[in-house]
CSV table of C-alpha atoms and ligand atoms in Angstrom, one decimal:
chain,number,residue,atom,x,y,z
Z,1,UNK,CA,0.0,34.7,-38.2
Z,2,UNK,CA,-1.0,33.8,-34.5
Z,3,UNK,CA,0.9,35.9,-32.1
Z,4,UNK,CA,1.4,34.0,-28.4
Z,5,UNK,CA,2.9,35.9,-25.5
Z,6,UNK,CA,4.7,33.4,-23.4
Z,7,UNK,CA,5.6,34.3,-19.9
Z,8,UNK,CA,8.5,32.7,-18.5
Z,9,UNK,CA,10.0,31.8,-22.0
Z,10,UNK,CA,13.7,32.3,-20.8
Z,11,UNK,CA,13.0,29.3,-18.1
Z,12,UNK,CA,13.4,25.8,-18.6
Z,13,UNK,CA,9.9,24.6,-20.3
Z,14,UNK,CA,9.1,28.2,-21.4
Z,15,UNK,CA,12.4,28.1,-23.3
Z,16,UNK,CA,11.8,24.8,-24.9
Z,17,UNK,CA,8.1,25.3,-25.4
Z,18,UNK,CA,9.4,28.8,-27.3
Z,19,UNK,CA,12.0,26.4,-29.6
Z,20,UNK,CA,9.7,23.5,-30.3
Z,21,UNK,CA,6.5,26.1,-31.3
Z,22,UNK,CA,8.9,28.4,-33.5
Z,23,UNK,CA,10.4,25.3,-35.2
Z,24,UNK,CA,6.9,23.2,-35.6
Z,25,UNK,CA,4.4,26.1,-36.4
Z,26,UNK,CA,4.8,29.4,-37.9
Z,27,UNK,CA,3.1,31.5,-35.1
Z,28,UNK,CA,5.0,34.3,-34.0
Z,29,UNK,CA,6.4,34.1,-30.3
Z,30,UNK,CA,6.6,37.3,-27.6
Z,31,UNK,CA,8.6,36.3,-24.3
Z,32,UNK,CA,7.8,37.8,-21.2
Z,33,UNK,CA,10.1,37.2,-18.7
Z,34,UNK,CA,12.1,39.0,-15.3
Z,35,UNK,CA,15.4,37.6,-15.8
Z,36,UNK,CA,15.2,35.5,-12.5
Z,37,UNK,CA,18.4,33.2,-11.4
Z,38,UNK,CA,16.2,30.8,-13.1
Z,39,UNK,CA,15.5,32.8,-16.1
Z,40,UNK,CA,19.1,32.9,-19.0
Z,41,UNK,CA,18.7,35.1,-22.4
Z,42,UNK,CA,21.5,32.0,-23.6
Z,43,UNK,CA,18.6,29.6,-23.6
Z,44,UNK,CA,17.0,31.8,-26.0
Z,45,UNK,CA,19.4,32.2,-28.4
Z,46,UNK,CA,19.3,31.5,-32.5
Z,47,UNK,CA,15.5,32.0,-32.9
Z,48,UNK,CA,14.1,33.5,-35.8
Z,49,UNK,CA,14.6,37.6,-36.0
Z,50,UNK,CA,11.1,37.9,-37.8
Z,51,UNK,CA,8.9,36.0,-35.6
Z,52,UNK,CA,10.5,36.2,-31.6
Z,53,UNK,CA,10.7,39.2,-29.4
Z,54,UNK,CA,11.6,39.0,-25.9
Z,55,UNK,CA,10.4,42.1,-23.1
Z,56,UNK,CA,12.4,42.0,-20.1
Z,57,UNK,CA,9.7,42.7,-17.0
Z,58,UNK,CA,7.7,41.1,-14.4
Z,59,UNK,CA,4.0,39.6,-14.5
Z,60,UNK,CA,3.2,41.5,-11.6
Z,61,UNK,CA,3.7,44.6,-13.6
Z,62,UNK,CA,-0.1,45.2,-14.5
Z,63,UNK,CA,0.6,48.3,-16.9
Z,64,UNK,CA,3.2,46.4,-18.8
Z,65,UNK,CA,1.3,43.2,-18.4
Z,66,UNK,CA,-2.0,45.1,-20.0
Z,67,UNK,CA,-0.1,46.2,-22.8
Z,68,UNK,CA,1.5,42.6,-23.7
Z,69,UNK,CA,-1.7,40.8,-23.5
Z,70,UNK,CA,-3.8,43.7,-25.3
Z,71,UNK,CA,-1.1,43.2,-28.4
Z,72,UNK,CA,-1.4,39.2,-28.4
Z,73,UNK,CA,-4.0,36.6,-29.6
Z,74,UNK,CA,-3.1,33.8,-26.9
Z,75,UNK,CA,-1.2,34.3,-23.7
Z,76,UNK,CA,0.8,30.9,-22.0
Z,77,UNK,CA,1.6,31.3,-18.8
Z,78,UNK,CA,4.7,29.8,-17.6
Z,79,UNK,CA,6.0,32.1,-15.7
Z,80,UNK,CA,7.0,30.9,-11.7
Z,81,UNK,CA,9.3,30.7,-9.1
Z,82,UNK,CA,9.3,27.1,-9.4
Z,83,UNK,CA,11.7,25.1,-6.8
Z,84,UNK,CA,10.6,23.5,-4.2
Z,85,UNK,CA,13.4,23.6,-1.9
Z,86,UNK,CA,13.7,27.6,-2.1
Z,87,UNK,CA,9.9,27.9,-1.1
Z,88,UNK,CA,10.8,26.1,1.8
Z,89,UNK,CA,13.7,28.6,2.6
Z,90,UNK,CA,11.8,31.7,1.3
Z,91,UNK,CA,8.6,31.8,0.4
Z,92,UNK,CA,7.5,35.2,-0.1
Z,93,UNK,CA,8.4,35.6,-4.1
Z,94,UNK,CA,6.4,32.2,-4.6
Z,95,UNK,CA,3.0,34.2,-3.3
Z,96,UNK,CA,4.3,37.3,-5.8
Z,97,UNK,CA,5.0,35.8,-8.5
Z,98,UNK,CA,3.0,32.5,-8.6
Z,99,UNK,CA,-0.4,34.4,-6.9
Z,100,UNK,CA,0.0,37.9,-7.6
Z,101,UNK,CA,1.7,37.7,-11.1
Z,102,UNK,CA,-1.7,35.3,-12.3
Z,103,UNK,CA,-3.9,37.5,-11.0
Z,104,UNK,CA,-1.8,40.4,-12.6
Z,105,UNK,CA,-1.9,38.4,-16.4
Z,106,UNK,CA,-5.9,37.1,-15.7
Z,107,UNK,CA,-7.1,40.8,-15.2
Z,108,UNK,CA,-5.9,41.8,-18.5
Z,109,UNK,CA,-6.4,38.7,-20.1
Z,110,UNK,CA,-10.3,39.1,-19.0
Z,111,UNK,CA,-10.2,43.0,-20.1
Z,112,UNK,CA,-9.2,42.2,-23.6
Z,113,UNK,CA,-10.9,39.0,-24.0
Z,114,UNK,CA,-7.6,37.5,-24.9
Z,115,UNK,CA,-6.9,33.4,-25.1
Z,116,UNK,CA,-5.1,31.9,-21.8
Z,117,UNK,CA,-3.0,29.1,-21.5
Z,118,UNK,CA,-2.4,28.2,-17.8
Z,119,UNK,CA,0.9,26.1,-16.8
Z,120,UNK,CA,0.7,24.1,-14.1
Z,121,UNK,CA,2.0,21.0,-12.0
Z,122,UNK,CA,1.0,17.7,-11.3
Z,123,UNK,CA,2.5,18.7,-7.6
Z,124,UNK,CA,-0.9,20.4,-6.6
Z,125,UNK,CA,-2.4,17.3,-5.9
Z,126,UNK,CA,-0.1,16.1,-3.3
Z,127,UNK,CA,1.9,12.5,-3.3
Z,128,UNK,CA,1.2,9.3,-3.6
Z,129,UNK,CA,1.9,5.9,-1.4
Z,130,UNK,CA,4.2,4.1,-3.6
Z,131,UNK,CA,2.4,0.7,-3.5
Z,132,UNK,CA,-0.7,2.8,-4.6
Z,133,UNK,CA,-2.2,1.4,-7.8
Z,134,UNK,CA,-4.1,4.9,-8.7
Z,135,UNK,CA,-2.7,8.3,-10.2
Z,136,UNK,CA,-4.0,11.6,-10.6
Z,137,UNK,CA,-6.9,12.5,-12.5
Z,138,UNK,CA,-8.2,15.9,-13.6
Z,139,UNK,CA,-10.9,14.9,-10.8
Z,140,UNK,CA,-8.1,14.4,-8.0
Z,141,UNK,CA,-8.8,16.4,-4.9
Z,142,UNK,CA,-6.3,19.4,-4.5
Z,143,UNK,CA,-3.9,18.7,-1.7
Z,144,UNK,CA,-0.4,20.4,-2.1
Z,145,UNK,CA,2.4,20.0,0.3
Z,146,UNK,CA,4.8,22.7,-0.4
Z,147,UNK,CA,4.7,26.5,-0.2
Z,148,UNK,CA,5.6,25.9,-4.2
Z,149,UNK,CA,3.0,23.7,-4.6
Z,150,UNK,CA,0.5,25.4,-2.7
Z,151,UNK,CA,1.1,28.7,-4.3
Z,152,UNK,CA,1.0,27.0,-8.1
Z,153,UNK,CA,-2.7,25.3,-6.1
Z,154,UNK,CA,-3.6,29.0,-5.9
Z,155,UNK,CA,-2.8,30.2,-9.4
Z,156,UNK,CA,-5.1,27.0,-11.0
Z,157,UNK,CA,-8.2,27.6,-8.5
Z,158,UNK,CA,-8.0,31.8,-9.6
Z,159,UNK,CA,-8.0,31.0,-12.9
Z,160,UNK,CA,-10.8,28.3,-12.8
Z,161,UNK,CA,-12.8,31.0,-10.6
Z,162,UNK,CA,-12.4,33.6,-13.6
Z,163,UNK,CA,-13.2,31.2,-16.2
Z,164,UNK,CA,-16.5,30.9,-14.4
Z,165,UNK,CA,-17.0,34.3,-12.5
Z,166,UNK,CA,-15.8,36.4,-15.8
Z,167,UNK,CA,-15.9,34.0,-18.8
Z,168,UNK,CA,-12.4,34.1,-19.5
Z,169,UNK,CA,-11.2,31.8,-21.8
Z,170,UNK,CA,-8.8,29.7,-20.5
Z,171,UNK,CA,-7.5,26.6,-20.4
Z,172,UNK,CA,-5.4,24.8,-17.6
Z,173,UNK,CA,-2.8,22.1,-18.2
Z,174,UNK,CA,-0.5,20.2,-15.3
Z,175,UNK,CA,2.1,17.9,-16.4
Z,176,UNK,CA,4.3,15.7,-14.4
Z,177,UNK,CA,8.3,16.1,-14.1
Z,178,UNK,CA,9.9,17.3,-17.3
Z,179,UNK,CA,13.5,16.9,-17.9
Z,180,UNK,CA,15.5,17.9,-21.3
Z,181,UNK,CA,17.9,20.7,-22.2
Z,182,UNK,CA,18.5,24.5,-20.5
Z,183,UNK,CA,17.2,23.1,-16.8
Z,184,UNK,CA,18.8,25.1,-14.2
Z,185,UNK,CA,21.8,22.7,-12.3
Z,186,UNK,CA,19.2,23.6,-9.2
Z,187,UNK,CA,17.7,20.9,-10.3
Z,188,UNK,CA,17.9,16.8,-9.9
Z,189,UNK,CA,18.7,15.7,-13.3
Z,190,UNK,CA,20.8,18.5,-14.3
Z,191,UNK,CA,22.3,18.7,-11.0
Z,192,UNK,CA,23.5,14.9,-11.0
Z,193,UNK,CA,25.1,14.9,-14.8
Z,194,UNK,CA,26.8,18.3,-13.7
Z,195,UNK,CA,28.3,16.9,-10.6
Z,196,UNK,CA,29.4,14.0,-12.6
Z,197,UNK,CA,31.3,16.1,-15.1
Z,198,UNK,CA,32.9,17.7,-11.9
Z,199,UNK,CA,34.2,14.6,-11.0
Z,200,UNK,CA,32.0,14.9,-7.8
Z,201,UNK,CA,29.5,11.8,-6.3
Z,202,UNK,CA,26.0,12.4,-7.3
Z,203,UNK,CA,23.8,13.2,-4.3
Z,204,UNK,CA,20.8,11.3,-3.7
Z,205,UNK,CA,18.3,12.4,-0.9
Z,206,UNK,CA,17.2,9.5,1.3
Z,207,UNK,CA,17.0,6.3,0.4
Z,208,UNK,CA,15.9,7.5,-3.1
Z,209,UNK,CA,12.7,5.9,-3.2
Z,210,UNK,CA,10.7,8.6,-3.6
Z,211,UNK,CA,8.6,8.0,-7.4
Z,212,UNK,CA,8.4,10.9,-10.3
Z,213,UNK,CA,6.6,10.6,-13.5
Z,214,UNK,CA,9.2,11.9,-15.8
Z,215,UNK,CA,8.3,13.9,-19.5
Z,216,UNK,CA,10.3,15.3,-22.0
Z,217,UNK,CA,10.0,18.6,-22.4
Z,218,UNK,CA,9.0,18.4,-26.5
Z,219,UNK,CA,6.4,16.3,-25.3
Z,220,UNK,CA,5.1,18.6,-22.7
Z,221,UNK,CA,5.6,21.8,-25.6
Z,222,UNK,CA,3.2,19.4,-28.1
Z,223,UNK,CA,0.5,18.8,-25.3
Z,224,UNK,CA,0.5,22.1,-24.7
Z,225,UNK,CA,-0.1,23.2,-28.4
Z,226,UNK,CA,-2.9,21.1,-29.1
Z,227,UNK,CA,-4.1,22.2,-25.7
Z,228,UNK,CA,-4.5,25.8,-27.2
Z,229,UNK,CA,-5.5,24.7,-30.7
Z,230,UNK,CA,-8.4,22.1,-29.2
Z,231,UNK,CA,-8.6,22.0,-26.0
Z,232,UNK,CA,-12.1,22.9,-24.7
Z,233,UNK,CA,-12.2,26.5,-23.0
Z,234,UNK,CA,-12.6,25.9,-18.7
Z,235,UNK,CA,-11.0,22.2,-18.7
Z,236,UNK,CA,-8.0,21.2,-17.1
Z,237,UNK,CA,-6.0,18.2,-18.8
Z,238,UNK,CA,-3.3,16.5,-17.2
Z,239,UNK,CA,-0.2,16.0,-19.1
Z,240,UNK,CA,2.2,12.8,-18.3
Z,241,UNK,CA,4.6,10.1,-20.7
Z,242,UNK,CA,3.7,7.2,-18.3
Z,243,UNK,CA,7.4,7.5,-17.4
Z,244,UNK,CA,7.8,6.3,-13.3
Z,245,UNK,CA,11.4,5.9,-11.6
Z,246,UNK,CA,12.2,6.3,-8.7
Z,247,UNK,CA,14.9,8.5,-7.6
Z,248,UNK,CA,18.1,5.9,-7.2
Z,249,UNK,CA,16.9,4.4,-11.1
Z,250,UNK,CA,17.4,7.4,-12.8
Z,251,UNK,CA,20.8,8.5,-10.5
Z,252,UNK,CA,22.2,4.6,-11.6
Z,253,UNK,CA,20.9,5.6,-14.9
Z,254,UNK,CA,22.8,8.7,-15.3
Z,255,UNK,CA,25.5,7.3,-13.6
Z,256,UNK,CA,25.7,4.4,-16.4
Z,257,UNK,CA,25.6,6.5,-19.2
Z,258,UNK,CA,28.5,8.3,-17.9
Z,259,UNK,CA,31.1,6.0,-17.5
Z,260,UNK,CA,30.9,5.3,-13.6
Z,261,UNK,CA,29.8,2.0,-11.6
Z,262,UNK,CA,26.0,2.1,-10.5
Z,263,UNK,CA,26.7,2.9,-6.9
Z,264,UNK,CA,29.0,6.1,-6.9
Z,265,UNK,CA,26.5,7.9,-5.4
Z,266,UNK,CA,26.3,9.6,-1.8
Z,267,UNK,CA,23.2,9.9,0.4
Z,268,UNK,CA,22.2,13.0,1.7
Z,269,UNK,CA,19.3,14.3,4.7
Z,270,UNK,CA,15.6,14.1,3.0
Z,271,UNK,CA,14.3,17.3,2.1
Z,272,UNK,CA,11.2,17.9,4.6
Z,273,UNK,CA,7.5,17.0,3.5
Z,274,UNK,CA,9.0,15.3,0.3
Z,275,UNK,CA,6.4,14.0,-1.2
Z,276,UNK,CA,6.3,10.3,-2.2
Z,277,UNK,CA,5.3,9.4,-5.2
Z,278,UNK,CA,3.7,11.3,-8.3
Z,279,UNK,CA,1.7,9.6,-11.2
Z,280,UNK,CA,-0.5,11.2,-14.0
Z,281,UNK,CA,-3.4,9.5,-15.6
Z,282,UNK,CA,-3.5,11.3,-19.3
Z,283,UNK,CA,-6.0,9.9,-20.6
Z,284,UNK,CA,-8.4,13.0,-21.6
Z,285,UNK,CA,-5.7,14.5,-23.4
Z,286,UNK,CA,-5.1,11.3,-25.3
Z,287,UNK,CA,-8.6,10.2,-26.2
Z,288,UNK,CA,-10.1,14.2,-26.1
Z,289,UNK,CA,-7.6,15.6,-28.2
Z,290,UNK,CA,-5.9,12.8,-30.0
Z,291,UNK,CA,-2.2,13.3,-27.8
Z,292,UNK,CA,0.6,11.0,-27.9
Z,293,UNK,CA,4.0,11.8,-26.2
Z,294,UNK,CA,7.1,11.3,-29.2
Z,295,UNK,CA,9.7,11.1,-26.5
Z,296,UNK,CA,9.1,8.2,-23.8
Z,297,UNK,CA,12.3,6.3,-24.2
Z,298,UNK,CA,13.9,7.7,-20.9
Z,299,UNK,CA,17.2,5.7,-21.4
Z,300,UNK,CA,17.8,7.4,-24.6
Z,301,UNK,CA,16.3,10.6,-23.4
Z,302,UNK,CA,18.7,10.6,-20.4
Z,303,UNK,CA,21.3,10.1,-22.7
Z,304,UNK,CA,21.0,12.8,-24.9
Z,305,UNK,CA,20.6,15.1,-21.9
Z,306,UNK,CA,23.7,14.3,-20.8
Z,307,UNK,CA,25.1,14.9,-24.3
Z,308,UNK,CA,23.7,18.6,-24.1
Z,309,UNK,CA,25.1,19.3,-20.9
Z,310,UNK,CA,28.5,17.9,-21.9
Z,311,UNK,CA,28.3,20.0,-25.2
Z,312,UNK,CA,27.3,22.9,-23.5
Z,313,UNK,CA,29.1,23.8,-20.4
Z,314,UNK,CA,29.1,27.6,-21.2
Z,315,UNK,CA,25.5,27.4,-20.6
Z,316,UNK,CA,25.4,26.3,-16.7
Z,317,UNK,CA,29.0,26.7,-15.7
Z,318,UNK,CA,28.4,30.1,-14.0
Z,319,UNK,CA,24.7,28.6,-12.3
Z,320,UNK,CA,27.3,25.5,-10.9
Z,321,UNK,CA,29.6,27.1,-8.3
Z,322,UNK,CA,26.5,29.0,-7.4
Z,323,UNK,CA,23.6,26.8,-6.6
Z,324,UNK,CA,26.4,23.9,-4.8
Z,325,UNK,CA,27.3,26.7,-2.0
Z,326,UNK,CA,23.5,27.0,-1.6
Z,327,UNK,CA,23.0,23.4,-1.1
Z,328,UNK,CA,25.6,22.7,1.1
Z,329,UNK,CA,24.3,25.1,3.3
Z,330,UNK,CA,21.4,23.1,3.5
Z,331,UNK,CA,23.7,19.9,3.9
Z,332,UNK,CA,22.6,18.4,0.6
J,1,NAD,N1,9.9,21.8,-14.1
J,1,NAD,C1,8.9,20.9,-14.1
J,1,NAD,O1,9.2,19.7,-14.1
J,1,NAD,C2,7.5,21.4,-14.2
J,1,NAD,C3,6.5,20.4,-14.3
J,1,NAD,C4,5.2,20.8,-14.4
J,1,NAD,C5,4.9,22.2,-14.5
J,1,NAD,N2,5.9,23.1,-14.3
J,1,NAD,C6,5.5,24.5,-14.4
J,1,NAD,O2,6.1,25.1,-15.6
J,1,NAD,C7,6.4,26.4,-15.4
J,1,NAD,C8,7.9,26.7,-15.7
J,1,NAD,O3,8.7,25.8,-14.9
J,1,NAD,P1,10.3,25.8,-15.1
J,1,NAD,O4,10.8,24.6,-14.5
J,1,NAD,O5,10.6,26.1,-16.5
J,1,NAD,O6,10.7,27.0,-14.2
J,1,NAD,P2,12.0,27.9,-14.2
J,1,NAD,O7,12.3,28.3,-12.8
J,1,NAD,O8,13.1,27.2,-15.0
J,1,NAD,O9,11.6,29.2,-15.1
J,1,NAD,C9,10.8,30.2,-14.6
J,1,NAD,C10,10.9,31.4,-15.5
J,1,NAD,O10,10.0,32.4,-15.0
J,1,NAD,C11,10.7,33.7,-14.9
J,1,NAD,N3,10.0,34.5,-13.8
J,1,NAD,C12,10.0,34.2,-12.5
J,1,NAD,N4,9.3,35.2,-11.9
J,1,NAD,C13,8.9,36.0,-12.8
J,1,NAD,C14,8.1,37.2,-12.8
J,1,NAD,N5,7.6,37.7,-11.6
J,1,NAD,N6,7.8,37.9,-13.9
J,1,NAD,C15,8.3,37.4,-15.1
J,1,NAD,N7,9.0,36.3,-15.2
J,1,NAD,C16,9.3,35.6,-14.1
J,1,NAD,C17,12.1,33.3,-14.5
J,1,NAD,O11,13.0,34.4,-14.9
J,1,NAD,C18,12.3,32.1,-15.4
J,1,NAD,O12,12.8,32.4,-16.7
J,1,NAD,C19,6.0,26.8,-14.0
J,1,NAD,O13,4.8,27.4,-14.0
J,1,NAD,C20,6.0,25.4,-13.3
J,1,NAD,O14,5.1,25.4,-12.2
J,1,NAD,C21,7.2,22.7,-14.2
């Protein structure tokens, strides 16, 4: 049995990625992860005794981080500090984690000649106009906007640059938005359908234009499975469920399946540099590796999100009171 060591796996994705691979394979799973805000043992809970073991610790720990990787066959990297907006208010852990933590995990990964995984965003390459009829390919120039996005920019062109400097073997993947179960209330969707529950107007920034390509976060675990079982050591595939809406579409959407009328929703200031419009073009992943995402109905997606959160307020009730101070500091 495969052993993976997944870093991040207490964080959204990494959490569902750690889920769907225990339930769908029978590898063996070792989490990796610092217990961030971001990061909650609770998303973690119920997994198999035999087959999951979670270190608490940070990538940038490179004696802990040699250890890991010397006892695993395939490392996937989620770990991050991954919202935009806090880059814009602090960016220093985005260069520590994001740069220094990949460095940290590519080091030992090249020492031990051990299988890499890379996790990254669809965000590197910029926005967007929203009349544009292209979207990003794996050959799309580079052209972040964001100290998130230009740190995560970073983490993809080191690996690349060790693939070819060191021969490590690694593979890159960057998907588009992912929604689904255990996101942090941080976050739009979860943020929205938790304000609703409060009884509180969801907040929209702008005019709400602004276009995201949105993925279930199964579908982004499956991509990145076959991406590790057959994806072809130095490429970069793009992952992405054809799933465009703009901002105000999926706040009316959430707002319908909750009960209220489409236009209970405030507006708020735009957050600066927000980028336009994102839109992935998956088609190496689908015709290279025989992908298809299981999971692109977004109405019924949407609604069984909102079904989780409503079923499990324990989860992100002490995130809520939290994260809405933050934010209103901001004025959003
Ligand atoms: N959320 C999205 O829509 C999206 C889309 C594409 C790619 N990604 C990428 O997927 C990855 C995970 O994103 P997410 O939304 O799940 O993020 P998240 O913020 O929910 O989770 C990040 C996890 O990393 C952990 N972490 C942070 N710093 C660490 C450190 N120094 N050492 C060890 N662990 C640390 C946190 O505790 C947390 O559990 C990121 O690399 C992100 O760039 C996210």
């Amino acid at each position: 049995m495969q052993n993976l060591l997944v870093t991040g796996g207490a964080g959204f994705i990494g959490s569902n990625f750690v889920h769907y691979a225990l339930e769908n394979t029978n590898l063996s799973v070792t989490v990796l992860d610092k217990l961030t805000y971001a990061g909650n043992l609770e998303s973690l809970r119920g997994l198999p005794e035999d087959r999951f073991t979670f270190v608490q610790g940070d990538i940038c720990d490179a004696e802990l981080v040699d250890r890991l990787v010397g006892e695993t066959d395939v490392v996937v990297h989620y770990a991050a500090e991954s919202h935009n907006d806090n880059s814009l208010h602090d960016p220093r852990p985005f260069l520590d984690t994001n740069i220094i933590g990949t460095y940290t995990l590519i080091e030992a990964a090249r020492k031990h000649g051990t299988r890499f995984h890379h996790i990254s965003t669809d965000e590197v390459y910029g926005d967007l106009e929203l009349d544009d009829p292209e979207r990003f390919t794996e050959q799309t120039p580079y052209n972040p906007s964001s100290p998130y996005s230009s740190t995560k920019a970073g983490s993809d062109l080191l690996v690349r640059a060790w693939v070819r400097s060191f021969g490590l073997q690694a593979t890159l993947s960057n998907c588009s938005n992912n929604y689904g179960p255990y996101q942090h209330v941080e976050k739009f969707i979860p943020r929205q359908i938790t304000n609703v529950i409060d009884g509180v107007r969801p907040k929209l920034y702008g005019a709400g234009e602004n276009v995201r390509d949105w993925i279930h976060a199964n579908d982004h675990s499956s991509a990145v499975l076959r991406i590790i079982e057959k994806g072809e050591i130095g490429q970069t595939y793009l992952i992405g469920a054809d799933g465009e809406k703009n901002n105000k579409e999926v706040i009316e959407l959430i707002l319908k399946h909750m009960g209220q009328p489409a236009d209970a929703y405030d507006q708020v200031i735009d957050r600066p540099g927000h980028d336009l419009r994102y839109a992935i073009d998956s088609t190496r992943l689908r015709t290279e590796l025989g992908w298809e995402p299981k999971f692109s109905n977004f109405d019924q997606g949407i609604e069984d999100t909102i079904r989780w959160y409503r079923d499990n307020e324990a989860w992100w009730r002490p995130q809520k009171a939290q994260t809405e101070a933050k934010y209103k500091v901001q004025g959003q």
